[in-house]
CSV table of C-alpha atoms and ligand atoms in Angstrom, one decimal:
chain,number,residue,atom,x,y,z
V,1224,MET,CA,9.9,-19.3,4.0
V,1225,SER,CA,9.8,-21.2,0.8
V,1226,THR,CA,10.7,-19.5,-2.5
V,1227,GLN,CA,7.3,-20.6,-3.6
V,1228,SER,CA,5.6,-17.7,-1.7
V,1229,ILE,CA,3.8,-15.2,-3.9
V,1230,ILE,CA,3.0,-11.7,-2.9
V,1231,LEU,CA,0.2,-9.5,-4.1
V,1232,THR,CA,0.3,-5.9,-2.9
V,1233,GLY,CA,-0.8,-2.5,-4.3
V,1234,ASP,CA,-2.1,0.9,-3.8
V,1235,ARG,CA,-5.1,3.0,-4.8
V,1236,PRO,CA,-3.7,5.6,-7.1
V,1237,THR,CA,-5.3,8.6,-5.7
V,1238,GLY,CA,-2.3,10.8,-4.9
V,1239,PRO,CA,1.4,10.8,-4.8
V,1240,LEU,CA,3.1,8.5,-2.4
V,1241,HIS,CA,4.8,9.8,0.8
V,1242,LEU,CA,7.3,8.9,3.5
V,1243,GLY,CA,4.6,6.9,5.3
V,1244,HIS,CA,4.2,4.6,2.3
V,1245,PHE,CA,8.0,4.3,2.2
V,1246,VAL,CA,8.3,3.1,5.7
V,1247,GLY,CA,5.1,1.1,5.7
V,1248,SER,CA,5.3,-0.7,2.4
V,1249,LEU,CA,7.6,0.5,-0.4
V,1250,ARG,CA,10.9,-0.2,1.4
V,1251,ASN,CA,9.7,-3.8,2.2
V,1252,ARG,CA,8.6,-4.4,-1.4
V,1253,VAL,CA,12.1,-3.4,-2.6
V,1254,LYS,CA,13.4,-6.2,-0.4
V,1255,TYR,CA,10.7,-8.8,-1.0
V,1256,GLN,CA,11.1,-8.6,-4.7
V,1257,HIS,CA,14.4,-10.5,-4.2
V,1258,GLU,CA,12.9,-13.1,-2.0
V,1259,TYR,CA,9.4,-13.8,-3.5
V,1260,LYS,CA,7.4,-13.6,-6.7
V,1261,GLN,CA,5.8,-10.2,-6.2
V,1262,TYR,CA,2.9,-8.6,-8.0
V,1263,VAL,CA,2.4,-4.9,-7.4
V,1264,MET,CA,-1.0,-3.6,-8.5
V,1265,LEU,CA,-2.2,-0.1,-9.3
V,1266,ALA,CA,-5.6,-0.5,-7.9
V,1267,ASP,CA,-7.3,2.0,-10.1
V,1268,ALA,CA,-10.6,0.1,-10.3
V,1269,GLN,CA,-10.7,-0.1,-6.5
V,1270,ALA,CA,-9.9,3.7,-6.3
V,1271,LEU,CA,-13.1,4.4,-8.4
V,1272,THR,CA,-15.3,2.9,-5.6
V,1273,ASP,CA,-15.0,6.2,-3.8
V,1274,ASN,CA,-13.8,8.4,-6.7
V,1275,MET,CA,-16.3,7.9,-9.4
V,1276,ASP,CA,-16.8,11.7,-9.5
V,1277,ASP,CA,-13.1,12.4,-10.0
V,1278,ILE,CA,-12.0,9.8,-12.5
V,1279,ASP,CA,-9.4,12.0,-13.9
V,1280,LYS,CA,-7.6,12.1,-10.6
V,1281,VAL,CA,-7.3,8.3,-10.7
V,1282,HIS,CA,-6.0,8.3,-14.3
V,1283,ARG,CA,-3.3,10.9,-13.5
V,1284,ASN,CA,-2.1,9.1,-10.4
V,1285,VAL,CA,-1.7,5.8,-12.1
V,1286,VAL,CA,1.5,7.2,-13.7
V,1287,GLU,CA,2.4,9.2,-10.7
V,1288,VAL,CA,2.4,6.2,-8.3
V,1289,ALA,CA,4.2,4.1,-10.8
V,1290,LEU,CA,7.0,6.8,-10.9
V,1291,ASP,CA,7.1,6.5,-7.2
V,1292,TYR,CA,7.4,2.7,-7.4
V,1293,LEU,CA,10.3,2.9,-9.9
V,1294,ALA,CA,12.0,5.8,-8.1
V,1295,VAL,CA,12.3,4.0,-4.8
V,1296,GLY,CA,13.7,0.9,-6.6
V,1297,ILE,CA,10.8,-1.4,-7.2
V,1298,ASP,CA,12.4,-3.2,-10.2
V,1299,PRO,CA,10.1,-4.2,-13.1
V,1300,THR,CA,12.4,-7.0,-14.0
V,1301,LEU,CA,11.9,-8.4,-10.5
V,1302,SER,CA,8.3,-7.3,-9.6
V,1303,THR,CA,5.4,-7.4,-11.9
V,1304,ILE,CA,3.8,-4.0,-11.9
V,1305,PHE,CA,0.3,-3.9,-13.4
V,1306,ILE,CA,-2.9,-1.8,-13.7
V,1307,GLN,CA,-5.9,-3.5,-12.1
V,1308,SER,CA,-8.6,-2.3,-14.6
V,1309,GLN,CA,-6.7,-3.7,-17.4
V,1310,VAL,CA,-7.1,-7.3,-16.0
V,1311,PRO,CA,-10.8,-7.8,-16.5
V,1312,GLU,CA,-10.5,-11.3,-15.1
V,1313,LEU,CA,-10.3,-9.7,-11.7
V,1314,THR,CA,-13.6,-8.1,-12.1
V,1315,GLU,CA,-15.1,-11.4,-13.4
V,1316,LEU,CA,-13.7,-13.3,-10.4
V,1317,ALA,CA,-15.0,-10.7,-8.0
V,1318,PHE,CA,-18.5,-11.1,-9.7
V,1319,TYR,CA,-18.8,-14.7,-8.8
V,1320,TYR,CA,-17.3,-14.3,-5.3
V,1321,LEU,CA,-20.0,-11.7,-4.5
V,1322,ASN,CA,-22.3,-14.8,-4.2
V,1323,LEU,CA,-20.2,-16.3,-1.5
V,1324,VAL,CA,-20.5,-13.4,0.9
V,1325,THR,CA,-23.5,-11.7,2.6
V,1326,VAL,CA,-24.3,-8.1,2.8
V,1327,ALA,CA,-24.4,-8.4,6.6
V,1328,ARG,CA,-20.8,-9.9,6.6
V,1329,LEU,CA,-19.6,-7.0,4.5
V,1330,GLU,CA,-21.2,-4.5,6.8
V,1331,ARG,CA,-19.6,-6.1,9.8
V,1332,ASN,CA,-16.0,-5.9,8.2
V,1333,PRO,CA,-14.3,-3.5,10.7
V,1334,THR,CA,-12.0,-1.9,8.1
V,1335,VAL,CA,-14.9,-1.1,5.7
V,1336,LYS,CA,-17.1,0.1,8.7
V,1337,GLU,CA,-14.5,2.6,9.7
V,1338,GLU,CA,-13.9,3.8,6.2
V,1339,ILE,CA,-17.6,4.3,5.6
V,1340,ARG,CA,-17.7,6.4,8.8
V,1341,LEU,CA,-14.7,8.5,7.6
V,1342,ARG,CA,-16.3,9.1,4.2
V,1343,ASP,CA,-19.8,10.0,5.6
V,1344,PHE,CA,-21.2,7.2,3.5
V,1345,GLU,CA,-23.5,6.0,6.2
V,1346,ARG,CA,-26.6,6.8,4.2
V,1347,ASP,CA,-25.5,6.3,0.7
V,1348,ILE,CA,-22.7,3.7,0.3
V,1349,PRO,CA,-21.9,2.8,-3.2
V,1350,ALA,CA,-22.4,-0.9,-3.6
V,1351,GLY,CA,-19.0,-1.2,-5.2
V,1352,PHE,CA,-17.4,0.4,-2.1
V,1353,LEU,CA,-19.2,-1.9,0.3
V,1354,THR,CA,-18.1,-4.9,-1.7
V,1355,TYR,CA,-14.5,-3.8,-2.3
V,1356,PRO,CA,-13.2,-6.5,0.1
V,1357,VAL,CA,-14.7,-9.0,-2.3
V,1358,SER,CA,-12.8,-7.4,-5.3
V,1359,GLN,CA,-9.6,-7.4,-3.1
V,1360,ALA,CA,-10.1,-11.1,-2.5
V,1361,ALA,CA,-10.3,-11.6,-6.2
V,1362,ASP,CA,-7.0,-9.7,-6.6
V,1363,ILE,CA,-5.3,-11.8,-4.1
V,1364,THR,CA,-6.6,-15.2,-5.2
V,1365,ALA,CA,-6.3,-14.6,-8.9
V,1366,PHE,CA,-2.5,-14.7,-8.4
V,1367,LYS,CA,-2.7,-17.5,-5.8
V,1368,ALA,CA,-0.9,-15.0,-3.4
V,1369,THR,CA,0.2,-16.7,-0.2
V,1370,LEU,CA,1.3,-13.4,1.4
V,1371,VAL,CA,-0.2,-10.0,1.5
V,1372,PRO,CA,1.8,-7.2,3.1
V,1373,VAL,CA,-0.7,-5.1,5.0
V,1374,GLY,CA,-1.0,-2.9,8.1
V,1375,GLU,CA,-2.6,-4.2,11.2
V,1376,ASP,CA,-5.8,-2.4,10.2
V,1377,GLN,CA,-6.1,-4.5,7.0
V,1378,ILE,CA,-6.2,-7.8,8.8
V,1379,PRO,CA,-10.0,-8.2,8.5
V,1380,MET,CA,-9.6,-8.0,4.7
V,1381,ILE,CA,-7.3,-11.1,4.7
V,1382,GLU,CA,-9.7,-12.9,7.1
V,1383,GLN,CA,-12.5,-12.2,4.6
V,1384,THR,CA,-10.5,-13.4,1.7
V,1385,ASN,CA,-9.8,-16.6,3.4
V,1386,GLU,CA,-13.5,-17.1,4.1
V,1387,ILE,CA,-14.3,-16.8,0.5
V,1388,VAL,CA,-11.4,-19.2,-0.4
V,1389,ARG,CA,-12.7,-21.8,2.0
V,1390,ARG,CA,-16.3,-21.5,0.9
V,1391,PHE,CA,-15.2,-21.8,-2.7
V,1392,ASN,CA,-12.9,-24.7,-2.2
V,1393,ARG,CA,-15.4,-26.7,-0.1
V,1394,THR,CA,-17.9,-26.7,-3.0
V,1395,TYR,CA,-16.0,-26.3,-6.2
V,1396,LYS,CA,-12.9,-28.3,-7.2
V,1397,ASN,CA,-10.8,-28.9,-10.2
V,1398,ALA,CA,-13.3,-30.8,-12.5
V,1399,SER,CA,-10.8,-33.5,-13.5
V,1400,THR,CA,-8.3,-33.8,-10.5
V,1401,GLN,CA,-10.7,-32.8,-7.7
V,1402,GLN,CA,-8.0,-30.8,-6.2
V,1403,GLU,CA,-8.6,-27.4,-4.6
V,1404,ILE,CA,-8.1,-24.4,-6.9
V,1405,LEU,CA,-7.8,-21.4,-4.5
V,1406,VAL,CA,-5.1,-20.8,-2.0
V,1407,GLU,CA,-5.5,-19.3,1.4
V,1408,THR,CA,-3.3,-16.3,2.2
V,1409,LYS,CA,-1.5,-14.7,5.1
V,1410,ALA,CA,-1.1,-11.1,6.2
V,1411,LEU,CA,2.6,-10.0,6.3
V,1412,VAL,CA,2.6,-7.2,8.9
V,1413,PRO,CA,5.7,-5.0,8.7
V,1414,GLU,CA,7.9,-4.7,11.9
V,1415,LEU,CA,8.2,-1.0,11.6
V,1416,GLY,CA,4.7,-0.1,11.3
V,1417,ARG,CA,3.1,3.2,10.8
V,1418,LEU,CA,5.0,6.5,10.5
V,1419,PRO,CA,3.3,9.5,12.2
V,1420,GLY,CA,2.6,12.7,10.4
V,1421,ILE,CA,4.9,15.8,10.7
V,1422,ASP,CA,2.3,17.3,13.1
V,1423,GLY,CA,2.6,14.3,15.5
V,1424,LYS,CA,-0.7,12.8,14.5
V,1425,ALA,CA,-0.5,8.9,14.5
V,1426,LYS,CA,-0.9,8.6,10.7
V,1427,MET,CA,0.9,10.4,7.8
V,1428,SER,CA,-2.0,11.0,5.4
V,1429,LYS,CA,-2.6,13.3,2.4
V,1430,SER,CA,-6.0,14.1,3.8
V,1431,LEU,CA,-4.5,15.3,7.0
V,1432,GLY,CA,-1.9,17.6,5.2
V,1433,ASN,CA,0.9,16.2,7.3
V,1434,VAL,CA,3.0,14.4,4.7
V,1435,ILE,CA,6.4,14.6,3.0
V,1436,ASN,CA,5.9,13.3,-0.6
V,1437,LEU,CA,8.6,11.1,-2.1
V,1438,GLY,CA,8.9,13.5,-5.0
V,1439,ALA,CA,9.0,16.6,-2.8
V,1440,THR,CA,11.3,19.4,-3.8
V,1441,ALA,CA,14.4,20.2,-1.5
V,1442,ASP,CA,12.5,23.4,-0.5
V,1443,GLU,CA,9.4,21.5,0.4
V,1444,VAL,CA,11.4,19.0,2.5
V,1445,SER,CA,13.0,21.9,4.2
V,1446,LYS,CA,9.7,23.6,5.0
V,1447,ALA,CA,8.2,20.4,6.2
V,1448,VAL,CA,11.1,19.7,8.6
V,1449,LYS,CA,10.5,23.3,10.1
V,1450,ARG,CA,7.0,22.2,10.9
V,1451,VAL,CA,8.0,18.8,12.5
V,1452,TYR,CA,6.3,18.4,15.9
V,1453,THR,CA,8.8,18.3,18.7
V,1454,ASP,CA,8.4,18.5,22.5
V,1455,PRO,CA,6.1,21.4,23.3
V,1456,LEU,CA,7.5,21.5,26.9
V,1457,HIS,CA,11.0,22.0,25.6
V,1458,LEU,CA,10.8,25.9,25.8
V,1459,LYS,CA,14.4,26.8,26.5
V,1460,ILE,CA,17.5,25.2,25.1
V,1461,GLU,CA,18.8,24.3,28.6
V,1462,ASP,CA,15.4,22.5,29.5
V,1463,PRO,CA,15.5,18.8,29.6
V,1464,GLY,CA,13.4,17.5,26.5
V,1465,HIS,CA,11.4,14.5,25.8
V,1466,VAL,CA,12.2,12.2,22.9
V,1467,GLU,CA,9.0,10.0,23.1
V,1468,GLY,CA,6.3,11.4,20.8
V,1469,ASN,CA,8.9,13.8,19.5
V,1470,ILE,CA,8.5,13.4,15.8
V,1471,ALA,CA,12.0,14.7,15.0
V,1472,PHE,CA,13.4,11.7,16.8
V,1473,THR,CA,10.9,9.3,15.5
V,1474,TYR,CA,12.0,10.3,12.0
V,1475,LEU,CA,15.6,10.0,12.9
V,1476,ASP,CA,14.9,6.5,14.3
V,1477,ALA,CA,13.3,5.6,11.1
V,1478,PHE,CA,15.8,7.1,8.6
V,1479,ASP,CA,19.2,8.0,10.2
V,1480,THR,CA,21.5,5.1,9.7
V,1481,ASP,CA,23.9,6.3,12.3
V,1482,LYS,CA,22.2,4.8,15.4
V,1483,ALA,CA,25.0,5.8,17.7
V,1484,ALA,CA,24.9,9.4,16.7
V,1485,VAL,CA,21.0,9.4,17.2
V,1486,ALA,CA,21.5,7.8,20.6
V,1487,GLU,CA,24.0,10.6,21.6
V,1488,LEU,CA,21.6,13.3,20.4
V,1489,LYS,CA,18.7,11.8,22.3
V,1490,ALA,CA,20.8,11.7,25.5
V,1491,HIS,CA,21.8,15.2,25.1
V,1492,TYR,CA,18.3,16.3,24.5
V,1493,THR,CA,17.0,14.5,27.5
V,1494,ARG,CA,19.6,16.0,29.6
V,1495,GLY,CA,18.9,19.5,28.4
V,1496,GLY,CA,21.1,21.9,26.4
V,1497,LEU,CA,20.3,20.8,23.0
V,1498,ALA,CA,18.2,23.0,20.7
V,1499,ASP,CA,15.4,21.7,18.5
V,1500,SER,CA,17.1,23.6,15.7
V,1501,ILE,CA,20.1,21.3,15.9
V,1502,VAL,CA,18.0,18.1,15.9
V,1503,LYS,CA,16.1,19.4,13.0
V,1504,LYS,CA,19.3,20.4,11.2
V,1505,ARG,CA,20.4,16.7,11.3
V,1506,LEU,CA,16.9,15.4,10.4
V,1507,GLU,CA,16.9,17.7,7.3
V,1508,ALA,CA,20.3,16.5,6.2
V,1509,VAL,CA,19.2,12.9,6.6
V,1510,LEU,CA,16.0,13.4,4.7
V,1511,GLN,CA,17.5,15.4,1.9
V,1512,GLU,CA,20.2,12.8,1.4
V,1513,MET,CA,17.6,10.1,1.3
V,1514,LEU,CA,15.1,11.8,-0.9
V,1515,GLU,CA,17.5,13.4,-3.4
V,1516,PRO,CA,18.2,10.3,-5.5
V,1517,ILE,CA,14.6,9.4,-5.4
V,1518,ARG,CA,13.6,12.8,-6.7
V,1519,VAL,CA,16.3,12.8,-9.4
V,1520,ARG,CA,15.3,9.3,-10.6
V,1521,ARG,CA,11.6,10.3,-10.5
V,1522,ALA,CA,12.3,13.4,-12.6
V,1523,GLU,CA,14.3,11.4,-15.2
V,1524,LEU,CA,11.6,8.8,-15.5
V,1525,ALA,CA,8.9,11.4,-15.6
V,1526,SER,CA,10.4,12.9,-18.7
V,1527,ASP,CA,9.7,9.6,-20.6
V,1528,LYS,CA,6.0,8.8,-20.1
V,1529,GLY,CA,6.0,6.5,-23.1
V,1530,TYR,CA,8.7,4.3,-21.3
V,1531,ILE,CA,6.6,4.1,-18.2
V,1532,LEU,CA,3.4,3.2,-20.1
V,1533,GLN,CA,5.4,0.5,-21.9
V,1534,LEU,CA,6.6,-1.1,-18.7
V,1535,LEU,CA,3.1,-1.0,-17.4
V,1536,ARG,CA,1.7,-2.6,-20.5
V,1537,GLU,CA,4.3,-5.4,-20.2
V,1538,GLY,CA,3.6,-5.9,-16.5
V,1539,THR,CA,-0.1,-5.9,-17.2
V,1540,GLU,CA,0.2,-8.5,-19.9
V,1541,GLN,CA,2.1,-10.8,-17.6
V,1542,ALA,CA,-0.3,-10.3,-14.8
V,1543,ARG,CA,-3.2,-11.0,-17.1
V,1544,GLU,CA,-1.9,-14.4,-18.2
V,1545,VAL,CA,-1.7,-15.5,-14.6
V,1546,ALA,CA,-5.1,-14.1,-13.7
V,1547,ALA,CA,-6.6,-15.7,-16.9
V,1548,GLN,CA,-5.3,-19.1,-15.9
V,1549,THR,CA,-6.9,-19.0,-12.5
V,1550,MET,CA,-10.1,-17.7,-14.2
V,1551,ARG,CA,-10.1,-20.7,-16.6
V,1552,GLU,CA,-9.9,-23.0,-13.6
V,1553,VAL,CA,-12.6,-21.2,-11.7
V,1554,ARG,CA,-14.9,-21.2,-14.7
V,1555,ALA,CA,-14.3,-25.0,-15.2
V,1556,ALA,CA,-15.0,-25.7,-11.5
V,1557,LEU,CA,-18.2,-23.7,-11.7
V,1558,GLY,CA,-19.3,-25.5,-14.8
V,1559,LEU,CA,-19.4,-22.3,-16.8
V,1560,THR,CA,-17.9,-23.9,-19.9
V,1561,TYR,CA,-20.5,-24.1,-22.6
V,1562,PHE,CA,-18.6,-24.2,-25.8
M,2066,LIG,N1,-6.6,-1.6,-0.6
M,2066,LIG,C1,-5.3,-1.2,-1.1
M,2066,LIG,C2,-5.1,0.3,-1.0
M,2066,LIG,O1,-6.0,1.0,-0.5
M,2066,LIG,C3,-5.1,-1.6,-2.5
M,2066,LIG,C4,-5.4,-2.9,-2.8
M,2066,LIG,C5,-6.4,-3.4,-3.8
M,2066,LIG,C6,-4.8,-4.2,-2.4
M,2066,LIG,N2,-6.4,-4.8,-3.7
M,2066,LIG,C7,-5.5,-5.3,-3.0
M,2066,LIG,C8,-3.8,-4.4,-1.4
M,2066,LIG,C9,-5.1,-6.6,-2.7
M,2066,LIG,C10,-3.5,-5.7,-1.1
M,2066,LIG,C11,-4.2,-6.7,-1.7
M,2066,LIG,O2,-4.0,0.8,-1.1
């Protein structure tokens, strides 16, 4: 892929990030930042679409999530980390895009449909929530992002963004060169997809209470490992056990770098004669070793909030310049240039 590729990615800052984020996105961002121009957005404005009654939580978590980013190695000299609400051009762009989509189209968006169901919003959907895919289209296109790393379930968002881009480009062009202004984007779906929760549920999620946070203490990690779902049919040590659906092994596959040792453990477990406690002991060692430097770095950074805010301010200024340039082009194309 060309070095011209631009990535826009981000998270709603509603809680600390966990191992699921690490596997699904953070780890890839650390890699992508060397290969592409990468913008990482703290989507606080989007978080408000279903947290207007708990704005404080969103405020607090802007810094918490920024700490998670830095602790795992997202490098502010390589990636532009910024706060969505402090780039008002994104809101302005979304406002115009709203006229390029229909309410019916938004109601058909499968991702939004599912989220509305999960939140019991069927009767009273905040208009901002229903239209957040439009705001997301503004986020992506303001940076002319060509790649958006997303899970499978977010693909409809990318399709909706490209519909807006095509509608816009068909009608509105650069006033002097007649060139297209907006750029279509592509979903970048990670190979190693979703990490299941410690309870064996398909998704690790704060609301399901089955997470291991990146900032978890050693004791919390240890307790979580004890709760990790294994094979309910593996009652006696000598019984043959199953490794599929056994979360201890799923996590070892995801995090243990010694693949041969894991293969050996799996064979032994399947054969019978290997206790869950031995598997979990290895899992705990692997997780503690991986999380310890993240925890230490996180704590160091957390002791200097001023520094974090300074980084975010600089990232936001950079991001704002880029978004403002796109917004100037869009305004000119729409003829919204009076003075
Ligand atoms: N929807 C993302 C989340 O819930 C955050 C986000 C906002 C985003 N705008 C985006 C992600 C644009 C990718 C592209 O975490």
